[in-house]
Amino acid sequence: MPIQKTNQRVNINNRRIINGEDADVVQLYPMKHLFAWEAYNTGNANHWLPTEIGMQQDVEQWKSPTALSEDERIALKIVLGFFTTADSIAANNLVLATYKHITSPECRLYLLRQAYEEAVHTHAYQYIVESLGLDSGEIFNMYRERTSIYNKDAFILSFNDGIFDPKFKTGTFEADQKFLENMIVFSIIMEGIFFYSAFAVMFSFQRQNKMVGSAEQIQYIMRDESQHLNFGIEMINAIKEEQPELWTPAFQEKIIGLVKEAVKLEYTFAVDCFPKGIMGINADSFKKYIEHIADRRLSRIGLPAQYNSPNPFPWMSEAVDLSKEKNFFETRVTEYQTGGTLEW
Ligand code: FE
């Protein structure tokens, strides 16, 4: 956008997540969307790299003929099969679809941090695959070959139709709703639901003292992801406030329908990981867990709960519970500055 020579200062009250009038996307200060600045600082304080985490015990367990059952090996591979491409899909959406239409410079600043974190996550999966000596072609191509993963990714990617078009522009009712729908699908469903069965699988390994290095990688990733989810929710809610006309009853129904479809896809994926149920987890508890988190995501954007399922994995909520997030980030900040082990 060309700059105008002027003595007129930018009025931050005109600043919007999308469609900011006289939008100046390069002037960070003064800021309006303070949640973005907070998210950016939290992200920096949580900095980590996959190579800092020891993988030796995992390598020994993976090589050992007795440390893991065949079902556990298959579950681990399927989970990695989902993870290895999921963060690249998320990153592409941020960089190629979201970023350009965001007119809040502070939100753009965080998106740059988030995009980098998605790269670190993909690095972590690559590092696990390499450390364990897995067939990288098998794992990284699984999103095309394995139906339960393919269906999740195809569902998500279908919401890029139109938005990836170079001619796509926000500023009309239809376009803005489409853009908001993309943001909700990527935050609430991709980052908020589709990662979580795979997280639960990894932490059930960890609870048995199995594959603890891989699980620790995933713990760092989950901490970043819950921050991405929080930021996505803040942006969605800010757009709802700035453009309330977009939030029609029909649109709300549509979003609820999409979340319900996603819950089914996620359950199919979980059953595919654990067809016989292992490590004390069966398909029914996974179903309840997915429904439980779907309700939580819906309520964060002001939509009614659909399932009212109790949380069958309280050990997950201890690590993931968004209401505790602030607390564990604060803990983490201090620890990061004084040493850097993961204790939260
Ligand atoms: Fe993410």
Tab-separated table of C-alpha atoms in Angstrom, residues 47-231:
chain	number	residue	atom	x	y	z
A	47	HIS	CA	11.199	-20.482	22.975
A	48	TRP	CA	12.533	-24.030	22.547
A	49	LEU	CA	14.177	-26.262	19.961
A	50	PRO	CA	13.616	-29.981	19.305
A	51	THR	CA	17.342	-30.765	19.444
A	52	GLU	CA	17.455	-29.681	23.128
A	53	ILE	CA	15.458	-32.762	24.117
A	54	GLY	CA	17.170	-36.102	24.715
A	55	MET	CA	15.869	-38.958	22.573
A	56	GLN	CA	18.200	-41.770	23.715
A	57	GLN	CA	15.671	-43.668	25.835
A	58	ASP	CA	13.137	-43.518	22.987
A	59	VAL	CA	15.700	-44.915	20.570
A	60	GLU	CA	16.412	-47.822	22.941
A	61	GLN	CA	12.725	-48.539	23.499
A	62	TRP	CA	11.983	-48.395	19.791
A	63	LYS	CA	14.805	-50.860	19.062
A	64	SER	CA	13.877	-53.188	21.926
A	65	PRO	CA	11.656	-56.113	20.880
A	66	THR	CA	9.735	-55.990	24.177
A	67	ALA	CA	9.469	-52.355	25.313
A	68	LEU	CA	6.493	-51.564	23.081
A	69	SER	CA	3.637	-53.708	21.824
A	70	GLU	CA	2.869	-53.921	18.112
A	71	ASP	CA	-0.314	-51.898	18.662
A	72	GLU	CA	1.664	-49.183	20.425
A	73	ARG	CA	4.137	-49.001	17.538
A	74	ILE	CA	1.321	-48.635	15.028
A	75	ALA	CA	-0.395	-45.971	17.159
A	76	LEU	CA	2.828	-43.960	17.405
A	77	LYS	CA	3.351	-44.087	13.643
A	78	ILE	CA	-0.220	-43.016	12.867
A	79	VAL	CA	0.029	-40.120	15.283
A	80	LEU	CA	3.270	-39.005	13.635
A	81	GLY	CA	1.621	-39.521	10.251
A	82	PHE	CA	-0.912	-36.876	11.215
A	83	PHE	CA	1.511	-34.513	12.957
A	84	THR	CA	4.218	-34.408	10.277
A	85	THR	CA	2.071	-32.536	7.759
A	86	ALA	CA	-0.453	-30.818	10.055
A	87	ASP	CA	1.792	-27.921	11.059
A	88	SER	CA	2.803	-27.292	7.447
A	89	ILE	CA	-0.874	-27.030	6.552
A	90	ALA	CA	-1.372	-24.586	9.429
A	91	ALA	CA	1.717	-22.562	8.440
A	92	ASN	CA	0.656	-22.301	4.800
A	93	ASN	CA	-2.734	-21.009	5.824
A	94	LEU	CA	-1.183	-18.347	8.058
A	95	VAL	CA	1.322	-17.134	5.522
A	96	LEU	CA	-0.670	-17.472	2.309
A	97	ALA	CA	-4.241	-16.805	3.440
A	98	THR	CA	-4.477	-15.128	6.841
A	99	TYR	CA	-1.565	-12.694	7.071
A	100	LYS	CA	-2.276	-10.584	4.022
A	101	HIS	CA	-5.853	-9.794	5.056
A	102	ILE	CA	-5.069	-8.870	8.663
A	103	THR	CA	-4.959	-5.087	9.080
A	104	SER	CA	-3.769	-4.996	12.698
A	105	PRO	CA	0.048	-4.675	12.805
A	106	GLU	CA	0.206	-6.172	16.300
A	107	CYS	CA	-1.712	-9.242	15.093
A	108	ARG	CA	0.640	-9.492	12.132
A	109	LEU	CA	3.587	-9.388	14.526
A	110	TYR	CA	2.270	-12.409	16.418
A	111	LEU	CA	1.457	-14.257	13.190
A	112	LEU	CA	5.138	-14.025	12.256
A	113	ARG	CA	6.058	-15.641	15.574
A	114	GLN	CA	3.336	-18.268	15.159
A	115	ALA	CA	4.471	-19.164	11.641
A	116	TYR	CA	7.993	-19.727	12.983
A	117	GLU	CA	6.640	-21.959	15.763
A	118	GLU	CA	4.815	-24.088	13.172
A	119	ALA	CA	8.198	-24.567	11.496
A	120	VAL	CA	9.743	-25.641	14.823
A	121	HIS	CA	6.935	-28.169	15.247
A	122	THR	CA	7.528	-29.693	11.840
A	123	HIS	CA	11.210	-29.833	12.768
A	124	ALA	CA	10.300	-31.713	15.978
A	125	TYR	CA	8.405	-34.417	14.054
A	126	GLN	CA	11.270	-34.710	11.595
A	127	TYR	CA	13.635	-35.065	14.558
A	128	ILE	CA	11.536	-37.859	16.113
A	129	VAL	CA	11.263	-39.705	12.781
A	130	GLU	CA	15.003	-39.394	12.233
A	131	SER	CA	15.979	-40.338	15.820
A	132	LEU	CA	13.850	-43.493	15.762
A	133	GLY	CA	15.048	-44.386	12.273
A	134	LEU	CA	11.509	-44.533	10.889
A	135	ASP	CA	10.835	-44.614	7.174
A	136	SER	CA	10.361	-40.898	6.519
A	137	GLY	CA	8.523	-41.528	3.236
A	138	GLU	CA	6.003	-43.740	5.036
A	139	ILE	CA	5.362	-41.246	7.845
A	140	PHE	CA	5.372	-37.998	5.870
A	141	ASN	CA	3.205	-39.406	3.071
A	142	MET	CA	0.678	-40.934	5.441
A	143	TYR	CA	-1.691	-37.980	5.098
A	144	ARG	CA	-2.267	-39.054	1.510
A	145	GLU	CA	-2.399	-42.793	2.133
A	146	ARG	CA	-4.280	-43.292	5.365
A	147	THR	CA	-7.998	-42.543	5.093
A	148	SER	CA	-8.513	-41.252	8.637
A	149	ILE	CA	-5.750	-38.640	8.224
A	150	TYR	CA	-6.577	-37.828	4.620
A	151	ASN	CA	-10.195	-37.077	5.564
A	152	LYS	CA	-9.192	-34.654	8.311
A	153	ASP	CA	-6.727	-32.800	6.081
A	154	ALA	CA	-9.060	-32.740	3.069
A	155	PHE	CA	-11.789	-31.266	5.297
A	156	ILE	CA	-9.473	-28.520	6.578
A	157	LEU	CA	-7.946	-27.704	3.187
A	158	SER	CA	-11.377	-27.330	1.589
A	159	PHE	CA	-11.748	-24.089	3.590
A	160	ASN	CA	-8.889	-22.559	1.647
A	161	ASP	CA	-10.979	-22.684	-1.522
A	162	GLY	CA	-11.544	-19.095	-2.565
A	163	ILE	CA	-9.301	-17.587	0.112
A	164	PHE	CA	-6.115	-18.747	-1.634
A	165	ASP	CA	-7.379	-17.067	-4.814
A	166	PRO	CA	-5.064	-14.062	-5.366
A	167	LYS	CA	-8.140	-11.986	-6.200
A	168	PHE	CA	-9.835	-12.756	-2.878
A	169	LYS	CA	-10.483	-9.569	-0.883
A	170	THR	CA	-12.205	-8.880	2.403
A	171	GLY	CA	-14.679	-5.998	2.593
A	172	THR	CA	-17.973	-7.535	1.531
A	173	PHE	CA	-20.368	-9.418	3.795
A	174	GLU	CA	-19.827	-12.710	1.917
A	175	ALA	CA	-16.035	-12.409	1.761
A	176	ASP	CA	-15.741	-11.434	5.424
A	177	GLN	CA	-17.888	-14.352	6.522
A	178	LYS	CA	-15.819	-16.680	4.390
A	179	PHE	CA	-12.633	-15.327	5.936
A	180	LEU	CA	-14.028	-15.659	9.450
A	181	GLU	CA	-15.100	-19.217	8.662
A	182	ASN	CA	-11.520	-20.015	7.568
A	183	MET	CA	-10.154	-18.569	10.818
A	184	ILE	CA	-12.612	-20.550	12.925
A	185	VAL	CA	-11.909	-23.794	11.076
A	186	PHE	CA	-8.142	-23.417	11.403
A	187	SER	CA	-8.145	-22.264	15.047
A	188	ILE	CA	-11.032	-24.074	16.668
A	189	ILE	CA	-11.000	-27.245	14.571
A	190	MET	CA	-7.453	-27.738	13.265
A	191	GLU	CA	-5.501	-26.386	16.225
A	192	GLY	CA	-8.217	-26.909	18.827
A	193	ILE	CA	-9.639	-30.370	18.019
A	194	PHE	CA	-7.613	-32.189	15.345
A	195	PHE	CA	-4.362	-32.091	17.337
A	196	TYR	CA	-5.825	-33.260	20.593
A	197	SER	CA	-6.397	-37.018	20.159
A	198	ALA	CA	-2.839	-37.257	18.904
A	199	PHE	CA	-1.652	-35.268	21.951
A	200	ALA	CA	-3.624	-37.642	24.196
A	201	VAL	CA	-1.997	-40.678	22.548
A	202	MET	CA	1.465	-39.236	23.183
A	203	PHE	CA	0.735	-38.415	26.821
A	204	SER	CA	-0.671	-41.873	27.430
A	205	PHE	CA	2.722	-43.195	26.305
A	206	GLN	CA	4.414	-40.772	28.655
A	207	ARG	CA	2.234	-41.882	31.570
A	208	GLN	CA	3.604	-45.416	31.089
A	209	ASN	CA	7.155	-44.081	30.932
A	210	LYS	CA	7.311	-44.930	27.232
A	211	MET	CA	8.712	-42.702	24.467
A	212	VAL	CA	9.222	-39.891	26.962
A	213	GLY	CA	11.522	-37.854	24.707
A	214	SER	CA	8.970	-37.838	21.903
A	215	ALA	CA	6.248	-37.012	24.420
A	216	GLU	CA	8.297	-34.126	25.796
A	217	GLN	CA	8.632	-32.721	22.260
A	218	ILE	CA	4.864	-32.936	21.991
A	219	GLN	CA	4.395	-31.218	25.369
A	220	TYR	CA	6.309	-28.196	24.108
A	221	ILE	CA	4.278	-28.281	20.924
A	222	MET	CA	1.022	-28.475	22.858
A	223	ARG	CA	2.006	-25.472	24.920
A	224	ASP	CA	2.617	-23.482	21.725
A	225	GLU	CA	-0.560	-24.800	20.144
A	226	SER	CA	-2.730	-23.795	23.065
A	227	GLN	CA	-1.295	-20.298	22.679
A	228	HIS	CA	-2.105	-20.375	18.933
A	229	LEU	CA	-5.612	-21.486	19.794
A	230	ASN	CA	-6.010	-18.714	22.366
A	231	PHE	CA	-4.783	-16.105	19.922
